Amino acid sequence: MFRVLSILISTLFIAAIGFSLTEYKENLTSDKAIAYSRKLPERVTVNQAREELTLAKRAAHAGLGSARSQIHLASVLKRNARKEVRLEDQIILYCEALSAAGSAVKLNPLKASYLLNWADLRQILSDIECKEELTKGSVKDAVEYALKLDPRNPAVTYSAAVMLMRIGERPRALALLNATLLTETALSSSKREYVLKQITSKEDLENIIPARFPQIADWSLFIKEKRPTLFQRESFTISAMQLNALKEAVKEYELGMLPFEIHKQRLLSLLPSTASSAIRQTLDAELGRVLPTGLQESKLTKEYLLKRATLSELYIVRGVIDSDTRSETTPLSRWGADQNVEIDSFAQSVGFYLPSGQNVLLIELNSKGIPASGLSEMLRLLVSDDNQHWSTPRESYKTSLVELEDQKYLSIEYSGEYHRYWKINHTGQSRSENFGAPLQSLIKVYGRTNRKAEVPQ
Amino acid sequence: MKVLCFCASVVIIFCLAIVTCVRAEEDAEIGVPPFPQDLNLERSDHPAAILIRDLSTDSLVRLAADSAASMDLILSDSFNVNSDFSIWRFRIRKGVTFHAGRELTPEDVSFSLNRCAQMKALPALSARSFFDPKTEPSDTTAWTEIALKEPLLLSERTKFVSKLSACRITPADETKLFEADWGKGDNFIGSGPYQLISFKAGTSYTLVKNSHYFDLKPSFSTIKIRAIPDPSHGLTALRLGTIVALVSNDEKVNELARKDETLLIHKCPIGSVIARRSLRFNCNNGEMDLSNLKYVG
């Protein structure tokens, strides 16, 4: 009895050692192959590609039980297939890759990403049939099954959306992109670009972009920067989405579900990409309402925001003059330029042309830079009606500096006559060149307007 | 010692020659007849306004320099037209930017063409931008379509292209915002080889090189258009090298210039242009093209 038991134990022990040795060998080979692939540069040479494929095949063969090595082989084959010139050779490699991906699914049928990998390769091959095993099946079924396995994983929903988009299932794909954005707020830049490319209409915007924070602020800014024409054309829709998100955020804050700091950060994050003057005014009013009044500085900021909330942003054409030492005779020029301008440079001037039907009440220079002390006193306001003869306005004006987080606003409050041309000239001797921004965002003008929204602000 | 002095003199003369040449290529002044203080750069037929339009803006097409029957594409890179010449479609060139820095769009082109038609500089038409759904998303329109109210006869085609080439493409937003003040002073933005940056009412306009110009790089760093009331003073300035060209319709002055072997008279739409012989001043088929204004030889 004891002898039988000891034989059994020894057999089990030997089997265990054998098994772990195999595992070790297999993992080592697979890891080696993957490590080799990772080390390769973007453009691999023919020899490097061959070596990579040999290693991947060896690893997959050695580790027949490892899904990971099969997936690696599939990806190497796919990469090699893309480089082939002849279609026939491409098909052979894609079929082999599909089969390897199929083996991975067989080994680990509950892994959604393996299923999507297979579906991706199957979709590339379209209706081409392969002689290898595990290469037959429906792309749509594989994608749907992957979604069932891992419905909340943004990597899965994103890949599923891409594949469904390719096979013409656009409405479902858009819904999946929306699901992706709801759960993932830090998509890679290439994925963000892909999502952006899918947006072509008002409906796409509403279906893809979640009208809630933080997504609405993030995506509004992204669209504004990458596709300004779309942002401008769909400003009404984006504005409505921003308003919904804003209302929801205010409600959550009022119900005590949101701490003040997060509420403030959300409001601030939307400020650079408001789609309409009305949204900017609503944001200003809400920020002005919730900011504490304890410190003198925040009291000033609060008052400033509440004042700005009552004013519309005016339509202007921005201009600039460098080294404006003869500020009373030098015309504003470089209309519409978007160069970086530091108002605290030597004799720097910035200004604007004010179309008719508008009254200036507040001129704002804003930057994240730290202004030199006393900069607001060194700014001189000049007005002109012919862009040739400049003078200080008859009415007095007040300059001040307001801070809102890292954003600084140099403001000029004015109330007086209409003039066509306006210039702010730096009269100080300092050349600190700290307080600057691209001209189009450096200077903003608020007041009363009776113009319709016909051009972007 | 003598050899050393000789070598040094040669080197100095050589350097001076280079400096002079480089200097000459840097700035240029063109003399024009006096112009009013409120000169409108968009609408006026004054030589100064035409010169500035030509230097600072571009058009969709231009009559070809070598044949009046064909056209060069400028702000477009492809076009098609229907059989009765009533529908013209132009694909807008990518990568062209206005001096303001913003990229040219088909909407700017449509806006400018409709504006030209409103000002009667083009026949009755309606221009619109559109996109090709097969190749681009709806917000990246690439085409402008011109639908003429009346079809054109074959013989009218050249005249239409000539009018198209006179219609300058400007940014829609800024043009709209400047309203009645567009074209006054330096309120004028284009995409041309030179950018208008300054003016002195009734005296001069200053343009600087547009380093981002999509076509041939401009040769001069600055071009000044200066009013010269007396053409004979202009001729003296030309001979002294203060200016490089003079627009003159004074026959006496032109006659004197004809006798001067260093000068050449070009017959241009703005009148007679007396220029230094070495200056390339393109006036062909009654069209003027200053995009390649430069010294030759």
JSON list of C-alpha atoms in Angstrom, two decimals, chain A residues 199-200 227 229-230 232-233 315-317 331-338 353 355-356 386-388 420-421 451 454-456, chain B residues 99-101 105 107 137-140 172-174 176-179 181 184 186-189 195-201 208:
[
{"chain": "A", "resi": 199, "resn": "ILE", "atom": "CA", "xyz": [-19.38, 62.89, -36.82]},
{"chain": "A", "resi": 200, "resn": "THR", "atom": "CA", "xyz": [-20.89, 64.44, -39.92]},
{"chain": "A", "resi": 227, "resn": "ARG", "atom": "CA", "xyz": [-12.97, 70.72, -36.93]},
{"chain": "A", "resi": 229, "resn": "THR", "atom": "CA", "xyz": [-16.20, 74.34, -39.45]},
{"chain": "A", "resi": 230, "resn": "LEU", "atom": "CA", "xyz": [-18.25, 71.58, -37.85]},
{"chain": "A", "resi": 232, "resn": "GLN", "atom": "CA", "xyz": [-19.39, 76.56, -36.13]},
{"chain": "A", "resi": 233, "resn": "ARG", "atom": "CA", "xyz": [-22.04, 74.87, -38.28]},
{"chain": "A", "resi": 315, "resn": "TYR", "atom": "CA", "xyz": [-18.29, 90.64, -33.14]},
{"chain": "A", "resi": 316, "resn": "ILE", "atom": "CA", "xyz": [-14.90, 92.15, -33.88]},
{"chain": "A", "resi": 317, "resn": "VAL", "atom": "CA", "xyz": [-11.94, 91.82, -36.26]},
{"chain": "A", "resi": 331, "resn": "PRO", "atom": "CA", "xyz": [-2.79, 102.11, -38.11]},
{"chain": "A", "resi": 332, "resn": "LEU", "atom": "CA", "xyz": [-3.82, 98.73, -36.77]},
{"chain": "A", "resi": 333, "resn": "SER", "atom": "CA", "xyz": [-2.96, 96.00, -39.23]},
{"chain": "A", "resi": 334, "resn": "ARG", "atom": "CA", "xyz": [-2.60, 92.24, -39.74]},
{"chain": "A", "resi": 335, "resn": "TRP", "atom": "CA", "xyz": [-6.36, 91.84, -39.41]},
{"chain": "A", "resi": 336, "resn": "GLY", "atom": "CA", "xyz": [-7.48, 88.42, -38.26]},
{"chain": "A", "resi": 337, "resn": "ALA", "atom": "CA", "xyz": [-3.92, 87.27, -37.55]},
{"chain": "A", "resi": 338, "resn": "ASP", "atom": "CA", "xyz": [-3.49, 84.44, -35.10]},
{"chain": "A", "resi": 353, "resn": "TYR", "atom": "CA", "xyz": [-12.39, 96.89, -35.62]},
{"chain": "A", "resi": 355, "resn": "PRO", "atom": "CA", "xyz": [-18.70, 96.58, -36.72]},
{"chain": "A", "resi": 356, "resn": "SER", "atom": "CA", "xyz": [-21.69, 98.91, -36.34]},
{"chain": "A", "resi": 386, "resn": "ASP", "atom": "CA", "xyz": [-10.22, 106.16, -39.66]},
{"chain": "A", "resi": 387, "resn": "ASN", "atom": "CA", "xyz": [-7.41, 103.94, -38.31]},
{"chain": "A", "resi": 388, "resn": "GLN", "atom": "CA", "xyz": [-5.03, 106.87, -38.87]},
{"chain": "A", "resi": 420, "resn": "ARG", "atom": "CA", "xyz": [-14.73, 101.97, -35.39]},
{"chain": "A", "resi": 421, "resn": "TYR", "atom": "CA", "xyz": [-11.17, 101.23, -34.33]},
{"chain": "A", "resi": 451, "resn": "ARG", "atom": "CA", "xyz": [-26.34, 91.97, -34.66]},
{"chain": "A", "resi": 454, "resn": "GLU", "atom": "CA", "xyz": [-23.85, 85.51, -38.73]},
{"chain": "A", "resi": 455, "resn": "VAL", "atom": "CA", "xyz": [-20.16, 84.99, -38.10]},
{"chain": "A", "resi": 456, "resn": "PRO", "atom": "CA", "xyz": [-18.34, 82.96, -35.46]},
{"chain": "B", "resi": 99, "resn": "HIS", "atom": "CA", "xyz": [-2.76, 86.31, -44.50]},
{"chain": "B", "resi": 100, "resn": "ALA", "atom": "CA", "xyz": [-4.77, 86.09, -41.30]},
{"chain": "B", "resi": 101, "resn": "GLY", "atom": "CA", "xyz": [-3.61, 82.49, -40.97]},
{"chain": "B", "resi": 105, "resn": "THR", "atom": "CA", "xyz": [-12.48, 77.27, -47.73]},
{"chain": "B", "resi": 107, "resn": "GLU", "atom": "CA", "xyz": [-17.37, 78.93, -48.51]},
{"chain": "B", "resi": 137, "resn": "PRO", "atom": "CA", "xyz": [-17.33, 64.37, -44.62]},
{"chain": "B", "resi": 138, "resn": "SER", "atom": "CA", "xyz": [-19.94, 67.10, -44.97]},
{"chain": "B", "resi": 139, "resn": "ASP", "atom": "CA", "xyz": [-17.98, 69.74, -43.10]},
{"chain": "B", "resi": 140, "resn": "THR", "atom": "CA", "xyz": [-14.94, 69.50, -45.33]},
{"chain": "B", "resi": 172, "resn": "ALA", "atom": "CA", "xyz": [-15.98, 85.68, -45.85]},
{"chain": "B", "resi": 173, "resn": "ASP", "atom": "CA", "xyz": [-16.10, 86.40, -42.11]},
{"chain": "B", "resi": 174, "resn": "GLU", "atom": "CA", "xyz": [-13.78, 89.40, -42.08]},
{"chain": "B", "resi": 176, "resn": "LYS", "atom": "CA", "xyz": [-18.73, 90.65, -43.75]},
{"chain": "B", "resi": 177, "resn": "LEU", "atom": "CA", "xyz": [-17.62, 92.19, -40.46]},
{"chain": "B", "resi": 178, "resn": "PHE", "atom": "CA", "xyz": [-15.87, 95.14, -42.09]},
{"chain": "B", "resi": 179, "resn": "GLU", "atom": "CA", "xyz": [-19.04, 95.84, -44.10]},
{"chain": "B", "resi": 181, "resn": "ASP", "atom": "CA", "xyz": [-15.29, 99.75, -44.43]},
{"chain": "B", "resi": 184, "resn": "LYS", "atom": "CA", "xyz": [-10.64, 101.17, -46.89]},
{"chain": "B", "resi": 186, "resn": "ASP", "atom": "CA", "xyz": [-5.61, 98.47, -44.78]},
{"chain": "B", "resi": 187, "resn": "ASN", "atom": "CA", "xyz": [-8.93, 96.65, -44.21]},
{"chain": "B", "resi": 188, "resn": "PHE", "atom": "CA", "xyz": [-8.15, 94.18, -46.94]},
{"chain": "B", "resi": 189, "resn": "ILE", "atom": "CA", "xyz": [-7.12, 90.54, -46.50]},
{"chain": "B", "resi": 195, "resn": "GLN", "atom": "CA", "xyz": [0.38, 91.03, -47.30]},
{"chain": "B", "resi": 196, "resn": "LEU", "atom": "CA", "xyz": [-0.85, 94.59, -46.83]},
{"chain": "B", "resi": 197, "resn": "ILE", "atom": "CA", "xyz": [0.38, 95.72, -43.43]},
{"chain": "B", "resi": 198, "resn": "SER", "atom": "CA", "xyz": [0.31, 99.47, -43.33]},
{"chain": "B", "resi": 199, "resn": "PHE", "atom": "CA", "xyz": [-0.91, 102.60, -45.08]},
{"chain": "B", "resi": 200, "resn": "LYS", "atom": "CA", "xyz": [-0.71, 106.37, -44.97]},
{"chain": "B", "resi": 201, "resn": "ALA", "atom": "CA", "xyz": [-3.95, 107.77, -46.36]},
{"chain": "B", "resi": 208, "resn": "VAL", "atom": "CA", "xyz": [5.34, 92.50, -46.91]}
]
